[in-house]
Amino acid sequence: STKTEPTEHNSSSTNDESKRLSKEEIDDYKEVFKLFDVDGSGDISEKELNDVLKRFGCEISEEDVRNLMTDTLNKAGNRDGILNFEAF
């Protein structure tokens, strides 16, 4: 029935609301970002990502790290190849 199908407007509105983070959540993400941004540059390099993943016991190839970075940047709409906090 049409009552259970969301309209494009309602669907879009719901997606926007679900993407909003509280100040506390943003602060938590910033702390996690700092774990990855070892050199404090404001960006996470492939090497930094790989090092952190290894610290947590995840063995991953350089190619897989590169693909993970590319996928993350693409999903964030970041085309400059830099994984900064906004893209994170």
PDB file of C-alpha atoms in Angstrom:
ATOM      1  CA  SER A   1       0.000   0.000   0.000  1.00  0.00           C
ATOM      2  CA  THR A   2       1.133   3.569  -0.504  1.00  0.00           C
ATOM      3  CA  LYS A   3       1.001   4.278   3.229  1.00  0.00           C
ATOM      4  CA  THR A   4       4.112   2.177   3.891  1.00  0.00           C
ATOM      5  CA  GLU A   5       6.164   3.567   1.004  1.00  0.00           C
ATOM      6  CA  PRO A   6       8.194   6.640   1.978  1.00  0.00           C
ATOM      7  CA  THR A   7       8.054   9.568  -0.378  1.00  0.00           C
ATOM      8  CA  GLU A   8      11.270  10.956  -1.759  1.00  0.00           C
ATOM      9  CA  HIS A   9      10.862  14.011   0.466  1.00  0.00           C
ATOM     10  CA  ASN A  10      10.337  11.975   3.635  1.00  0.00           C
ATOM     11  CA  SER A  11      13.180   9.623   2.772  1.00  0.00           C
ATOM     12  CA  SER A  12      15.558  12.528   2.197  1.00  0.00           C
ATOM     13  CA  SER A  13      14.496  14.224   5.405  1.00  0.00           C
ATOM     14  CA  THR A  14      15.053  11.054   7.397  1.00  0.00           C
ATOM     15  CA  ASN A  15      18.526  10.603   5.893  1.00  0.00           C
ATOM     16  CA  ASP A  16      19.496  14.186   6.774  1.00  0.00           C
ATOM     17  CA  GLU A  17      18.332  13.740  10.356  1.00  0.00           C
ATOM     18  CA  SER A  18      20.176  10.457  10.793  1.00  0.00           C
ATOM     19  CA  LYS A  19      23.454  12.044   9.627  1.00  0.00           C
ATOM     20  CA  ARG A  20      23.432  14.734  12.303  1.00  0.00           C
ATOM     21  CA  LEU A  21      25.827  14.128  15.160  1.00  0.00           C
ATOM     22  CA  SER A  22      25.694  15.574  18.632  1.00  0.00           C
ATOM     23  CA  LYS A  23      28.597  17.662  19.938  1.00  0.00           C
ATOM     24  CA  GLU A  24      29.604  14.719  22.139  1.00  0.00           C
ATOM     25  CA  GLU A  25      29.654  12.357  19.148  1.00  0.00           C
ATOM     26  CA  ILE A  26      31.742  14.814  17.136  1.00  0.00           C
ATOM     27  CA  ASP A  27      34.172  15.137  20.054  1.00  0.00           C
ATOM     28  CA  ASP A  28      34.404  11.336  20.259  1.00  0.00           C
ATOM     29  CA  TYR A  29      35.151  11.109  16.533  1.00  0.00           C
ATOM     30  CA  LYS A  30      37.826  13.797  16.903  1.00  0.00           C
ATOM     31  CA  GLU A  31      39.529  11.734  19.607  1.00  0.00           C
ATOM     32  CA  VAL A  32      39.485   8.646  17.394  1.00  0.00           C
ATOM     33  CA  PHE A  33      40.778  10.714  14.475  1.00  0.00           C
ATOM     34  CA  LYS A  34      43.726  11.799  16.630  1.00  0.00           C
ATOM     35  CA  LEU A  35      44.617   8.123  17.195  1.00  0.00           C
ATOM     36  CA  PHE A  36      45.010   7.732  13.441  1.00  0.00           C
ATOM     37  CA  ASP A  37      46.624  11.141  12.795  1.00  0.00           C
ATOM     38  CA  VAL A  38      49.836  10.203  14.585  1.00  0.00           C
ATOM     39  CA  ASP A  39      51.906  13.123  13.284  1.00  0.00           C
ATOM     40  CA  GLY A  40      49.202  15.696  14.109  1.00  0.00           C
ATOM     41  CA  SER A  41      49.107  17.019  10.538  1.00  0.00           C
ATOM     42  CA  GLY A  42      45.315  17.067  10.375  1.00  0.00           C
ATOM     43  CA  ASP A  43      45.334  14.347   7.713  1.00  0.00           C
ATOM     44  CA  ILE A  44      45.536  10.571   7.915  1.00  0.00           C
ATOM     45  CA  SER A  45      48.089   9.067   5.532  1.00  0.00           C
ATOM     46  CA  GLU A  46      47.998   5.535   4.187  1.00  0.00           C
ATOM     47  CA  LYS A  47      50.971   4.725   6.432  1.00  0.00           C
ATOM     48  CA  GLU A  48      49.213   6.088   9.527  1.00  0.00           C
ATOM     49  CA  LEU A  49      46.079   4.102   8.718  1.00  0.00           C
ATOM     50  CA  ASN A  50      48.103   0.949   8.154  1.00  0.00           C
ATOM     51  CA  ASP A  51      50.063   1.442  11.407  1.00  0.00           C
ATOM     52  CA  VAL A  52      46.895   1.911  13.485  1.00  0.00           C
ATOM     53  CA  LEU A  53      45.184  -1.086  11.918  1.00  0.00           C
ATOM     54  CA  LYS A  54      48.252  -3.215  12.689  1.00  0.00           C
ATOM     55  CA  ARG A  55      48.231  -1.978  16.301  1.00  0.00           C
ATOM     56  CA  PHE A  56      44.697  -3.308  16.573  1.00  0.00           C
ATOM     57  CA  GLY A  57      45.769  -6.658  15.137  1.00  0.00           C
ATOM     58  CA  CYS A  58      44.528  -6.169  11.600  1.00  0.00           C
ATOM     59  CA  GLU A  59      47.064  -7.378   9.065  1.00  0.00           C
ATOM     60  CA  ILE A  60      46.278  -5.619   5.801  1.00  0.00           C
ATOM     61  CA  SER A  61      48.263  -5.190   2.607  1.00  0.00           C
ATOM     62  CA  GLU A  62      49.357  -1.777   1.372  1.00  0.00           C
ATOM     63  CA  GLU A  63      47.065  -2.254  -1.628  1.00  0.00           C
ATOM     64  CA  ASP A  64      44.078  -2.939   0.661  1.00  0.00           C
ATOM     65  CA  VAL A  65      44.907   0.159   2.733  1.00  0.00           C
ATOM     66  CA  ARG A  66      45.062   2.205  -0.466  1.00  0.00           C
ATOM     67  CA  ASN A  67      41.683   0.790  -1.561  1.00  0.00           C
ATOM     68  CA  LEU A  68      40.190   1.482   1.872  1.00  0.00           C
ATOM     69  CA  MET A  69      41.408   5.084   1.709  1.00  0.00           C
ATOM     70  CA  THR A  70      40.054   5.522  -1.837  1.00  0.00           C
ATOM     71  CA  ASP A  71      36.674   4.032  -0.923  1.00  0.00           C
ATOM     72  CA  THR A  72      36.405   6.185   2.199  1.00  0.00           C
ATOM     73  CA  LEU A  73      37.321   9.343   0.314  1.00  0.00           C
ATOM     74  CA  ASN A  74      34.880   8.549  -2.491  1.00  0.00           C
ATOM     75  CA  LYS A  75      32.022   7.950  -0.033  1.00  0.00           C
ATOM     76  CA  ALA A  76      32.841  11.235   1.679  1.00  0.00           C
ATOM     77  CA  GLY A  77      32.837  13.036  -1.667  1.00  0.00           C
ATOM     78  CA  ASN A  78      36.455  14.005  -1.095  1.00  0.00           C
ATOM     79  CA  ARG A  79      38.271  14.037  -4.422  1.00  0.00           C
ATOM     80  CA  ASP A  80      41.559  15.626  -3.312  1.00  0.00           C
ATOM     81  CA  GLY A  81      42.929  12.361  -1.910  1.00  0.00           C
ATOM     82  CA  ILE A  82      43.390  13.694   1.614  1.00  0.00           C
ATOM     83  CA  LEU A  83      41.730  11.931   4.516  1.00  0.00           C
ATOM     84  CA  ASN A  84      41.066  14.859   6.847  1.00  0.00           C
ATOM     85  CA  PHE A  85      38.582  15.006   9.719  1.00  0.00           C
ATOM     86  CA  GLU A  86      35.710  16.062   7.464  1.00  0.00           C
ATOM     87  CA  ALA A  87      36.223  13.009   5.232  1.00  0.00           C
ATOM     88  CA  PHE A  88      36.809  10.772   8.284  1.00  0.00           C
TER      89      PHE A  88
END
